[in-house]
XYZ file of C-alpha atoms in Angstrom:
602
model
C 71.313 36.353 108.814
C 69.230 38.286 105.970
C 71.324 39.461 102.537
C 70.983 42.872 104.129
C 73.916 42.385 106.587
C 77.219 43.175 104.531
C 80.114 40.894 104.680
C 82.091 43.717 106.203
C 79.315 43.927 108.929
C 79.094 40.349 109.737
C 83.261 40.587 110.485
C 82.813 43.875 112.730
C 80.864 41.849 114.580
C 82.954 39.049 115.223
C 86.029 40.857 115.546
C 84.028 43.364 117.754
C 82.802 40.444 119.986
C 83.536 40.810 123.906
C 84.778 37.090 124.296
C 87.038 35.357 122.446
C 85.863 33.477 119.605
C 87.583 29.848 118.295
C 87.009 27.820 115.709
C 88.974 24.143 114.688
C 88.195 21.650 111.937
C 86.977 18.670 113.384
C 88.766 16.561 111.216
C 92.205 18.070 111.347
C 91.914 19.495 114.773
C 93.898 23.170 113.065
C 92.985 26.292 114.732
C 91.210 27.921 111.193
C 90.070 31.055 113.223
C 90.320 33.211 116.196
C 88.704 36.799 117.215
C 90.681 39.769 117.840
C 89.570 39.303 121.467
C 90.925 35.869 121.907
C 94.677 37.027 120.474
C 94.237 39.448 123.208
C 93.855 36.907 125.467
C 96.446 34.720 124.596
C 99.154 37.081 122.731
C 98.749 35.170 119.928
C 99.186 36.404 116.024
C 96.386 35.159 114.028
C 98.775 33.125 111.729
C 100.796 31.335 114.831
C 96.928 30.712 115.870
C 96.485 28.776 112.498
C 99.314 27.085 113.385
C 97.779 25.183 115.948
C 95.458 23.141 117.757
C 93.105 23.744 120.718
C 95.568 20.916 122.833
C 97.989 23.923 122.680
C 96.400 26.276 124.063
C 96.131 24.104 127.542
C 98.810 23.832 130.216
C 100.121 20.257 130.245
C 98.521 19.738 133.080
C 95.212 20.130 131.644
C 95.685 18.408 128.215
C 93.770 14.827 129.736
C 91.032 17.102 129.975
C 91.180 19.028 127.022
C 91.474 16.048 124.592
C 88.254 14.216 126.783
C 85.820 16.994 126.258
C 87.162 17.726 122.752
C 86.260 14.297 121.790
C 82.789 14.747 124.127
C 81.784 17.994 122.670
C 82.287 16.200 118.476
C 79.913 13.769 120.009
C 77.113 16.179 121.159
C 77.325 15.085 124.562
C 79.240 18.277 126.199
C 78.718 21.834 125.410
C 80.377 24.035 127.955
C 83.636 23.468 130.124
C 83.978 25.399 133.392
C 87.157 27.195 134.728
C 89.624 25.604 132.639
C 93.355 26.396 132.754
C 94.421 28.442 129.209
C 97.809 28.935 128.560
C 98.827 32.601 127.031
C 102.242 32.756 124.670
C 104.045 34.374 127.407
C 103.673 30.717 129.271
C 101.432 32.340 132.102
C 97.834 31.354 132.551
C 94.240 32.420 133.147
C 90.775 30.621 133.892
C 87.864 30.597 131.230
C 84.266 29.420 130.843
C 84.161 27.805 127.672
C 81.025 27.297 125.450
C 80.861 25.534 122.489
C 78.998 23.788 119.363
C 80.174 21.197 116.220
C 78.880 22.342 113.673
C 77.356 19.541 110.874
C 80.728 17.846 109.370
C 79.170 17.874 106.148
C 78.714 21.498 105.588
C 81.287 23.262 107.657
C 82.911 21.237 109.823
C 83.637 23.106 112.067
C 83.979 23.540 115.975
C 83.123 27.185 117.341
C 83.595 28.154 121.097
C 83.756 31.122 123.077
C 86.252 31.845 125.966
C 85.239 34.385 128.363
C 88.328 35.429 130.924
C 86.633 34.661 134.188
C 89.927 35.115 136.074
C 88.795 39.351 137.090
C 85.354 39.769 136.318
C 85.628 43.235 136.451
C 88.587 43.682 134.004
C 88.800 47.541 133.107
C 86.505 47.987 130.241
C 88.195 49.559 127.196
C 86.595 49.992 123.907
C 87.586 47.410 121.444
C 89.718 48.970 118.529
C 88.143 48.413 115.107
C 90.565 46.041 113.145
C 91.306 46.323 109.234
C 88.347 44.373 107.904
C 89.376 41.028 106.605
C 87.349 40.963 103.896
C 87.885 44.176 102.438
C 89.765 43.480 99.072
C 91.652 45.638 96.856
C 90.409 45.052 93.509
C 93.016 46.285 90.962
C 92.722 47.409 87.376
C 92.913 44.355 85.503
C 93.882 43.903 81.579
C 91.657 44.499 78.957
C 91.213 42.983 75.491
C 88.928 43.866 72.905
C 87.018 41.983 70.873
C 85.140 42.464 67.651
C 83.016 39.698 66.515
C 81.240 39.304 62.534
C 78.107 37.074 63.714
C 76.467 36.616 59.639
C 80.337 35.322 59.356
C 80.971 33.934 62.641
C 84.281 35.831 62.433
C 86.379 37.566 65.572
C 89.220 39.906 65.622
C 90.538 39.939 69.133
C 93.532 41.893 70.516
C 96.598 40.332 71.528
C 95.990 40.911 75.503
C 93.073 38.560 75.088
C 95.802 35.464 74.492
C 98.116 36.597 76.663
C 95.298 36.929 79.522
C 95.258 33.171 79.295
C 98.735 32.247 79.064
C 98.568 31.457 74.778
C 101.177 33.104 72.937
C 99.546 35.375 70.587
C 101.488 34.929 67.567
C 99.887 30.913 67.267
C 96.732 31.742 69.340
C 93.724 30.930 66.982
C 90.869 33.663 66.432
C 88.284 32.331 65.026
C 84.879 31.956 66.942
C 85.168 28.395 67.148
C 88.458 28.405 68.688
C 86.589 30.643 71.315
C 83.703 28.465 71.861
C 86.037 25.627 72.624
C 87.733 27.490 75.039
C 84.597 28.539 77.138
C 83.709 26.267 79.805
C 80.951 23.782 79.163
C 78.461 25.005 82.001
C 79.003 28.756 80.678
C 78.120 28.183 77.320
C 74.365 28.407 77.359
C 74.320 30.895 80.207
C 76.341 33.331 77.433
C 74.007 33.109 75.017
C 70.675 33.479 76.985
C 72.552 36.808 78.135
C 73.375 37.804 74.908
C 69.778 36.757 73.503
C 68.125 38.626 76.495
C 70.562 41.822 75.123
C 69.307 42.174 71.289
C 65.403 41.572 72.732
C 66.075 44.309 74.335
C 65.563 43.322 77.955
C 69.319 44.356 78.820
C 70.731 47.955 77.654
C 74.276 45.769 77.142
C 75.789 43.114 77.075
C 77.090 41.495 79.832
C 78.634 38.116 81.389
C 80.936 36.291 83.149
C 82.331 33.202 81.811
C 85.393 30.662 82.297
C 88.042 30.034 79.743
C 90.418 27.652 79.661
C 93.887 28.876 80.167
C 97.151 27.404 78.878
C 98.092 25.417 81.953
C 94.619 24.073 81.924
C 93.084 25.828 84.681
C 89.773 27.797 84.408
C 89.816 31.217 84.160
C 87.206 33.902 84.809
C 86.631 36.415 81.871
C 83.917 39.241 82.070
C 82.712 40.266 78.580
C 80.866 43.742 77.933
C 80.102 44.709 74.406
C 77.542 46.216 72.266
C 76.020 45.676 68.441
C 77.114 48.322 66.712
C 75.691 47.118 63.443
C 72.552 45.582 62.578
C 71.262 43.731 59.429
C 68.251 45.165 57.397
C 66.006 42.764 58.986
C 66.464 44.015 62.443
C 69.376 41.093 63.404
C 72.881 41.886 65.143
C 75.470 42.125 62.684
C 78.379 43.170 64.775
C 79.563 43.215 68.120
C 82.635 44.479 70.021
C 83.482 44.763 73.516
C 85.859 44.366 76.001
C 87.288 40.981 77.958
C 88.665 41.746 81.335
C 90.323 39.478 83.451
C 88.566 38.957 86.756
C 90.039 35.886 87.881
C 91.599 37.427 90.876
C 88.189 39.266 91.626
C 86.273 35.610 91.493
C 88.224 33.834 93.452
C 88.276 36.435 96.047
C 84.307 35.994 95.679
C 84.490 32.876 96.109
C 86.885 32.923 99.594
C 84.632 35.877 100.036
C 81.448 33.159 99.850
C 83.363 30.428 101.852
C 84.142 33.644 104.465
C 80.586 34.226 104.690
C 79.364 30.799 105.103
C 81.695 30.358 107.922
C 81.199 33.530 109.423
C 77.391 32.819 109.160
C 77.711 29.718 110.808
C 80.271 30.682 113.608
C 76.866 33.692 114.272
C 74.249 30.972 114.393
C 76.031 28.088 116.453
C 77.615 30.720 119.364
C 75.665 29.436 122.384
C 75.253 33.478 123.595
C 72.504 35.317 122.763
C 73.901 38.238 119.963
C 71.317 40.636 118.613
C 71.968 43.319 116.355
C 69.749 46.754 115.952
C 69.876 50.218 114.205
C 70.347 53.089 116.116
C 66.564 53.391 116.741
C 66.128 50.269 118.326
C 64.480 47.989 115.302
C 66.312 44.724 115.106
C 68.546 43.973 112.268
C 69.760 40.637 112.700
C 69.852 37.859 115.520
C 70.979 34.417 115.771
C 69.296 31.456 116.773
C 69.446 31.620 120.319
C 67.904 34.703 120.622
C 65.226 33.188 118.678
C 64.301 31.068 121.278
C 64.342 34.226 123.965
C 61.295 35.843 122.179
C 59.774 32.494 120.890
C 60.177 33.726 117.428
C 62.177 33.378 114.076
C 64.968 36.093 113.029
C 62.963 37.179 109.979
C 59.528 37.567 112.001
C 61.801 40.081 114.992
C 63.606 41.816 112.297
C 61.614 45.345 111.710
C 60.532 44.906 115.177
C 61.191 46.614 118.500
C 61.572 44.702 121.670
C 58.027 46.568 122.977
C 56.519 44.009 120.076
C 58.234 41.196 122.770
C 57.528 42.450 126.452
C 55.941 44.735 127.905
C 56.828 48.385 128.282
C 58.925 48.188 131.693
C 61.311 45.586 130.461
C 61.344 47.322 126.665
C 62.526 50.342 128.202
C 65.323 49.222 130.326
C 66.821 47.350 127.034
C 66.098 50.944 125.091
C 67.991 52.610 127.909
C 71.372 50.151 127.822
C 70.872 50.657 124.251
C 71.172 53.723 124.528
C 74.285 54.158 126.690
C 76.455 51.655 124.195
C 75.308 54.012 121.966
C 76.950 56.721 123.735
C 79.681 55.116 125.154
C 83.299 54.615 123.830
C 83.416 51.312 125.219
C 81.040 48.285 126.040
C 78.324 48.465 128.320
C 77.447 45.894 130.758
C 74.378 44.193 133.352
C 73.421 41.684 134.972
C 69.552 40.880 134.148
C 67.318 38.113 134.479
C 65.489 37.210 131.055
C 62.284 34.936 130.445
C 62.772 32.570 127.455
C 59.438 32.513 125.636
C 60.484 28.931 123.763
C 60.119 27.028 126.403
C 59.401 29.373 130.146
C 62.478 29.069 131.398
C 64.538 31.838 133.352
C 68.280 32.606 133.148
C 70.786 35.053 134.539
C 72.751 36.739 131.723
C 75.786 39.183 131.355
C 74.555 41.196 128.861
C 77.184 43.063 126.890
C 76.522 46.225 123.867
C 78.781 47.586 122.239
C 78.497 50.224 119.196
C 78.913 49.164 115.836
C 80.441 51.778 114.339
C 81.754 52.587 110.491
C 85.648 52.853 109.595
C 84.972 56.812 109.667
C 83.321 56.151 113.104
C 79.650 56.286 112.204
C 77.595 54.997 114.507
C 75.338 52.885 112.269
C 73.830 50.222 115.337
C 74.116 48.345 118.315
C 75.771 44.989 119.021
C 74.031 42.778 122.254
C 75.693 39.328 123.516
C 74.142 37.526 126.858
C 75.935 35.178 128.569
C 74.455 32.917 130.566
C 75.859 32.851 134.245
C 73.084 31.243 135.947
C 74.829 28.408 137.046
C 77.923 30.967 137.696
C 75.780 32.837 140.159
C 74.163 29.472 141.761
C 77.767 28.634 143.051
C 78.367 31.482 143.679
C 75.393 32.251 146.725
C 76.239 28.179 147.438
C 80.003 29.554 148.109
C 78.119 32.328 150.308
C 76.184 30.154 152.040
C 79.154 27.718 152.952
C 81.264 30.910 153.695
C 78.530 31.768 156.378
C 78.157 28.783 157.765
C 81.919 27.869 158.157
C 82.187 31.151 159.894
C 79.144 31.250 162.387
C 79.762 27.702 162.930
C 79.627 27.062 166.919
C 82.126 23.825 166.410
C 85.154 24.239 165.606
C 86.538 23.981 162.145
C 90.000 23.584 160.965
C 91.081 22.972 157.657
C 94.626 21.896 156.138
C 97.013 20.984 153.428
C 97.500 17.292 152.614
C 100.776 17.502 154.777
C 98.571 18.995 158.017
C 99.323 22.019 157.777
C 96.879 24.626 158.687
C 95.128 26.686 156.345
C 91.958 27.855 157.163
C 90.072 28.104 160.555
C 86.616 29.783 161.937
C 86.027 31.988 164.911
C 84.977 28.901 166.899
C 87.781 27.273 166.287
C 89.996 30.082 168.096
C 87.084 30.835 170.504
C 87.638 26.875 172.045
C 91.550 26.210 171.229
C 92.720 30.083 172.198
C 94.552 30.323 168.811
C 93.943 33.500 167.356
C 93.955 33.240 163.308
C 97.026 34.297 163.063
C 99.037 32.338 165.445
C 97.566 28.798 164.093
C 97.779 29.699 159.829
C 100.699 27.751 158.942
C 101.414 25.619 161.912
C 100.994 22.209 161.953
C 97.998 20.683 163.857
C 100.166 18.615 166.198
C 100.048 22.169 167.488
C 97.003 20.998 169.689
C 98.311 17.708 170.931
C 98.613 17.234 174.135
C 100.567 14.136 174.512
C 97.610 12.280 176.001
C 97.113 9.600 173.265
C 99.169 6.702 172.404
C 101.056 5.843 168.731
C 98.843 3.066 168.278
C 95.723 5.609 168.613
C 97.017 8.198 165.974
C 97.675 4.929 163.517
C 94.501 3.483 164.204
C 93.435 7.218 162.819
C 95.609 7.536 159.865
C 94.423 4.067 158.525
C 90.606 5.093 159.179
C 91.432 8.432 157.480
C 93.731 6.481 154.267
C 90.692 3.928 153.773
C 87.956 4.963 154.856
C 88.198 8.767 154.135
C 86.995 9.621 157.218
C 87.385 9.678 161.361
C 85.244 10.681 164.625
C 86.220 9.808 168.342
C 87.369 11.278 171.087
C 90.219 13.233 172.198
C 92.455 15.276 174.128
C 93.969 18.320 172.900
C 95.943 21.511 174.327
C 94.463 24.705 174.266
C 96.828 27.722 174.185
C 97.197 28.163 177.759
C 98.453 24.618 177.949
C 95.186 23.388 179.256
C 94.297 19.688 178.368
C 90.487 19.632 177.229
C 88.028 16.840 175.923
C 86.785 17.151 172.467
C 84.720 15.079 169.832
C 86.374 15.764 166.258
C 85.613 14.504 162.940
C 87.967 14.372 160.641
C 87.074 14.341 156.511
C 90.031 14.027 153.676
C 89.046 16.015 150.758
C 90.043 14.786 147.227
C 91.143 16.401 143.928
C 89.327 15.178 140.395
C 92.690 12.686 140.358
C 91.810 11.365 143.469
C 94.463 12.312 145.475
C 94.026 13.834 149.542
C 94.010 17.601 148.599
C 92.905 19.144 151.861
C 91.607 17.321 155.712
C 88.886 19.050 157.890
C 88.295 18.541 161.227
C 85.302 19.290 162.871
C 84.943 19.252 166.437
C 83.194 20.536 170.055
C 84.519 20.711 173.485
C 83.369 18.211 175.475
C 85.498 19.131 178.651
C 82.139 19.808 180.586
C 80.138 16.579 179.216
C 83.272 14.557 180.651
C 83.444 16.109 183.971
C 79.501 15.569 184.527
C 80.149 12.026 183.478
C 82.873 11.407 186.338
C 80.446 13.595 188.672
C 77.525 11.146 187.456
C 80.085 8.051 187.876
C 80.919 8.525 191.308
C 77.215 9.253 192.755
C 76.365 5.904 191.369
C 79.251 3.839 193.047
C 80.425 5.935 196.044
C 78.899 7.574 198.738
C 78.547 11.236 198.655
C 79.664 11.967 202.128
C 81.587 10.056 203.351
C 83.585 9.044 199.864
C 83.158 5.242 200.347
C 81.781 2.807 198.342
C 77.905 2.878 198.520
C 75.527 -0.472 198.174
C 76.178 -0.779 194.596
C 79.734 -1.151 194.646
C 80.384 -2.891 197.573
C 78.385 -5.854 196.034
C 80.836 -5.918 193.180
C 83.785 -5.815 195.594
C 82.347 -8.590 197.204
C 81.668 -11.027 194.555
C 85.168 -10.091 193.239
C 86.505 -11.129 197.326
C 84.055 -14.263 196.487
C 86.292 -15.562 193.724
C 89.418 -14.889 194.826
C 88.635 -16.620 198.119
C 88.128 -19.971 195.827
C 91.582 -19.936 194.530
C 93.409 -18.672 197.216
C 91.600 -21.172 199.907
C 91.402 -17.974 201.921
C 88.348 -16.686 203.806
C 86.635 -13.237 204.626
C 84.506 -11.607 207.080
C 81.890 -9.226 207.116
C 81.275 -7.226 210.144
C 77.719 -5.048 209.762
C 78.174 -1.834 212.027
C 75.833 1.197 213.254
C 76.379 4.008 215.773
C 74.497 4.150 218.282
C 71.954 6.931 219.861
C 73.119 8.222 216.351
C 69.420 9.531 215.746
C 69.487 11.069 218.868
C 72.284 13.258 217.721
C 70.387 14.252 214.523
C 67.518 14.936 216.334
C 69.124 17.268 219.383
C 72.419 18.501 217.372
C 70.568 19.010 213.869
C 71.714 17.042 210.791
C 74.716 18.766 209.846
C 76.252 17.963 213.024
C 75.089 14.114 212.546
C 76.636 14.464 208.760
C 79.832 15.323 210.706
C 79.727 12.668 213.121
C 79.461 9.869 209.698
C 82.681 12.034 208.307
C 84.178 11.299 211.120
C 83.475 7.803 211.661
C 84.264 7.008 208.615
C 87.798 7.773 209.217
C 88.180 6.537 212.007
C 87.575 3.345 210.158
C 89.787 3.640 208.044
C 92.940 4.211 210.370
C 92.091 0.930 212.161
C 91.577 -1.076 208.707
C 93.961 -2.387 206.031
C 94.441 -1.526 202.699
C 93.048 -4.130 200.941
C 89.782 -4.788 203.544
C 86.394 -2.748 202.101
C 84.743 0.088 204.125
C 81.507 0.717 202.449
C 78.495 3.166 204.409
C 74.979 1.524 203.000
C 73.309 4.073 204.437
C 72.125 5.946 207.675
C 74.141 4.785 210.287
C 74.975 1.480 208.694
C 78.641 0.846 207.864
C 80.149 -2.613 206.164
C 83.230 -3.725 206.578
C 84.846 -6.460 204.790
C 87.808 -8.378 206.295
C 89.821 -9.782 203.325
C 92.338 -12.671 203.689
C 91.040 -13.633 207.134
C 92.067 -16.738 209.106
């Protein structure tokens, strides 16, 4: 981000930020930072934050997964996890889409990740309250000693605040010039004296520096000198010099937490995986970070001064200008769904695109703050849960889906257009609540094992619809597992068959029986025969076969009509029958023509 972009503005805009923001040290694995939006999330102080690691902030149940993609994302090989469990203070949990980055070990090492609370989508937006900036620092009046320093002599009179500043007692501490060159720190020595040379050329109207002494415990402290030459010498040299020493240890080392603030800050900006933009209130950008770069195919310092018309063209520029505009006005963030172009590379994603106001501690506005998320993938599975959804339900099998234990959980309009279970009756039962007692044990644990090792089972069966009628149906049965393995859910698939099996037996009978008389045509009589053939070898038994028409049957047909010759065969055939045993074969080959086989003749 350019100098221009305060240290106070850089932490609005994290602690303004619409997700929650995390960062650990990779080394130690210690929480070191956490948006205002993430305590939100979790009910978290900052400080009990500090206190921990990102492993705490899982259920227990999620920790095998949390220390995997910890480890995966250190590597570079992950950077995003998908609705994982996060586990508030209260103990109670919601679902979040977590991005994240490692930053380079050797310059901040640090891991930064966002959590955005996917759990209600459409939380009620409130406007984020401005928090105390954390790097706003009291500076307080520090002591003062003067000085007063002889340089022809190389003399100094300093006061006793001076000593006491750095922990010397005053009554032994040494004034002499040497004593204070020997207590200025080596690297601070020359810098001193080009400042003070620079300040008698005249290139400085006083002068000033900041230097380290030693103090008495043997630490470094910082000093800031500001004097003037009161006196000069008759050739035109400094004579004399006083000024004041004030203590601004304090003040540098805040500069310096300021500096390692900054650095961190300025790396948390650059390695968020969201696109954040930042403009003035007339739409020029101020600042971006480097995934935005890649959205207009451009470096930050070549789109700051810019508009987004210098980007795309004037449709697209003016529906940014126009959400703009309404964070502007709004007390709260501002949100839509757009599709975006990435000029880097051609590429298309669906973002969440969230502005916010940036806004002064007096409540100035003084800019706008954008973050896209990508949800592209989000909205993929989303129209491929759609899809499923519409297919499950206009489904013209049936479709039943249950618990691990069988019980029912979900079922489509199919399912209670073939069974007669409305929705409500079968949610909840059991599916033995379609058996129909027709199968054996050994059939249901030929099924199970199928199901236990293969995963899967098809066949037929019978089942009971709701009116208690048995029907035919094919069903395929699938065992769905969890990411541990285990049998989380079964779905069965299946059609009525009842009228495919009844057209079978129809289909069965033509070809063995005759179709009006009911005995066995040509084709089964054979096989009755050679059946009568073997037993007659080991019984020692013979047969006969007596070959029988009607007569002046035609005759009938042809003065009666054919229905009355049909009944005449009907009748016959019975007649047959009540003058024939039970185990001897009737069989009508056609016309006329009867068979009869005596079994077990002598």
């Amino acid at each position: 981000m350019p100098e221009v972009l305060s240290q106070h503005l850089l932490n609005h805009i994290f602690e303004g930020l619409p997700v929650g923001v995390v960062a650990a040290e990779i080394e130690t694995k210690k929480l070191v930072y956490a948006n205002a939006n993430f305590l939100t999330m979790v009910n978290y102080r900052l400080e009990e934050i500090q206190a921990m690691t990102p492993m705490d902030l899982h259920p227990l149940d999620e920790l095998p997964r949390v220390i995997e993609t910890f480890q995966q994302m250190v590597d570079g090989s992950l950077d995003r996890v998908s609705a994982i469990k996060v586990r508030r203070k209260d103990g109670s949990v919601f679902i979040a889409d977590i991005h994240f980055t490692a930053s380079d070990p050797s310059q901040s090492g640090l891991v930064v990740a966002t959590f955005q609370d996917i759990t209600d989508r459409y939380l009620a937006a409130k406007a984020l309250e401005e928090q105390e900036a954390r790097l706003r620092l009291a500076f307080s009046v520090a002591k003062q000693a003067w000085f007063d320093l002889d340089l022809p002599s190389g003399t100094i009179q300093v006061s006793d605040e001076h000593a006491l500043m750095l922990g010397y007692n005053p009554k032994s501490f040494s004034k002499s010039l040497r004593s204070w060159h020997q207590l200025i720190h080596p690297a601070d020595r020359k810098p001193i004296f080009s400042a003070f040379r620079r300040y008698i050329q005249g290139e400085k109207n006083e002068f000033r520096v900041e230097y380290r002494q030693r103090a008495s415990n043997g630490n470094w402290k910082w000093t800031q000198a500001l004097g003037k030459v009161i006196e000069w010498l008759p050739d035109n040299k400094a004579k004399r010099l006083i000024g004041l020493n004030t203590d601004i240890n304090k003040h540098k080392t805040l500069e310096k937490q300021l500096e390692t603030e900054s650095t961190f800050l300025k790396s948390v900006l650059a390695n968020i995986p969201d696109l954040i933009w930042l403009k003035d209130p007339e739409g020029v950008y101020i600042g971006c970070n480097k995934r935005f770069e890649s959205l207009y195919g451009s470096e930050e310092n070549l789109i700051i001064g810019n508009r987004d018309i210098d980007f795309v063209d004037e449709e697209l520029s003016e529906l940014f200008r126009h959400y703009d505009q309404l964070a502007l006005k709004a007390d709260k963030p501002v949100r839509n769904e757009e599709w975006l172009t990435f000029k880097s590379d051609g590429h298309q994603e669906l973002v969440e695109t969230t502005k916010v106001p940036l806004k002064t501690d007096k409540g100035q506005v003084i800019g706008v703050l954008g973050i896209a998320h990508d949800i592209t993938d989000r909205h993929q599975s989303e129209n491929k849960l759609k899809l499923a959804a519409s297919v499950f339900r206009t489904a013209m099998e049936g479709i039943m889906i249950t618990d691990a234990e069988g019980t029912i959980v979900e079922i489509n309009e199919s399912f209670s257009r073939i069974t007669g279970y409305l929705r409500e009756d079968a949610i909840g039962q059991n599916a033995r609540l379609l058996g129909s007692g027709k199968q054996s044990e050994h059939f249901y644990e030929t099924m199970w094992r199928n199901l236990v090792q293969q995963g899967r089972w098809s066949g037929e069966i019978w089942n009971r619809r709701s009116s208690g009628e048995v029907y035919a149906e094919f069903l395929n049965i699938s065992a769905v597992k969890d990411s541990k393995g285990n049998v989380s859910h079964y779905i069965g698939v299946f059609s009525d068959i009842s009228t495919l099996k009844e057209q079978e037996k129809q289909l069965e009978f033509v070809a063995q029986y005759d179709v009006l008389t009911g005995l066995p045509n040509r084709a089964l009589l054979l096989t009755q025969l050679r059946q009568e053939l073997l037993k007659m070898k080991h019984s020692h038994k013979a047969c006969a076969v007596v070959v029988i028409d009607l007569d002046s049957f035609r005759e009938i047909n042809d003065t009666k009509g054919n229905h009355i010759g049909d009944l005449v065969l009907i009748e016959a055939a019975a007649r047959f029958k009540t003058i024939l045993r039970d185990h001897d074969i009737l069989s009508r080959i056609g016309g006329d023509e009867f068979i009869v086989v005596l079994t077990e003749a002598h």
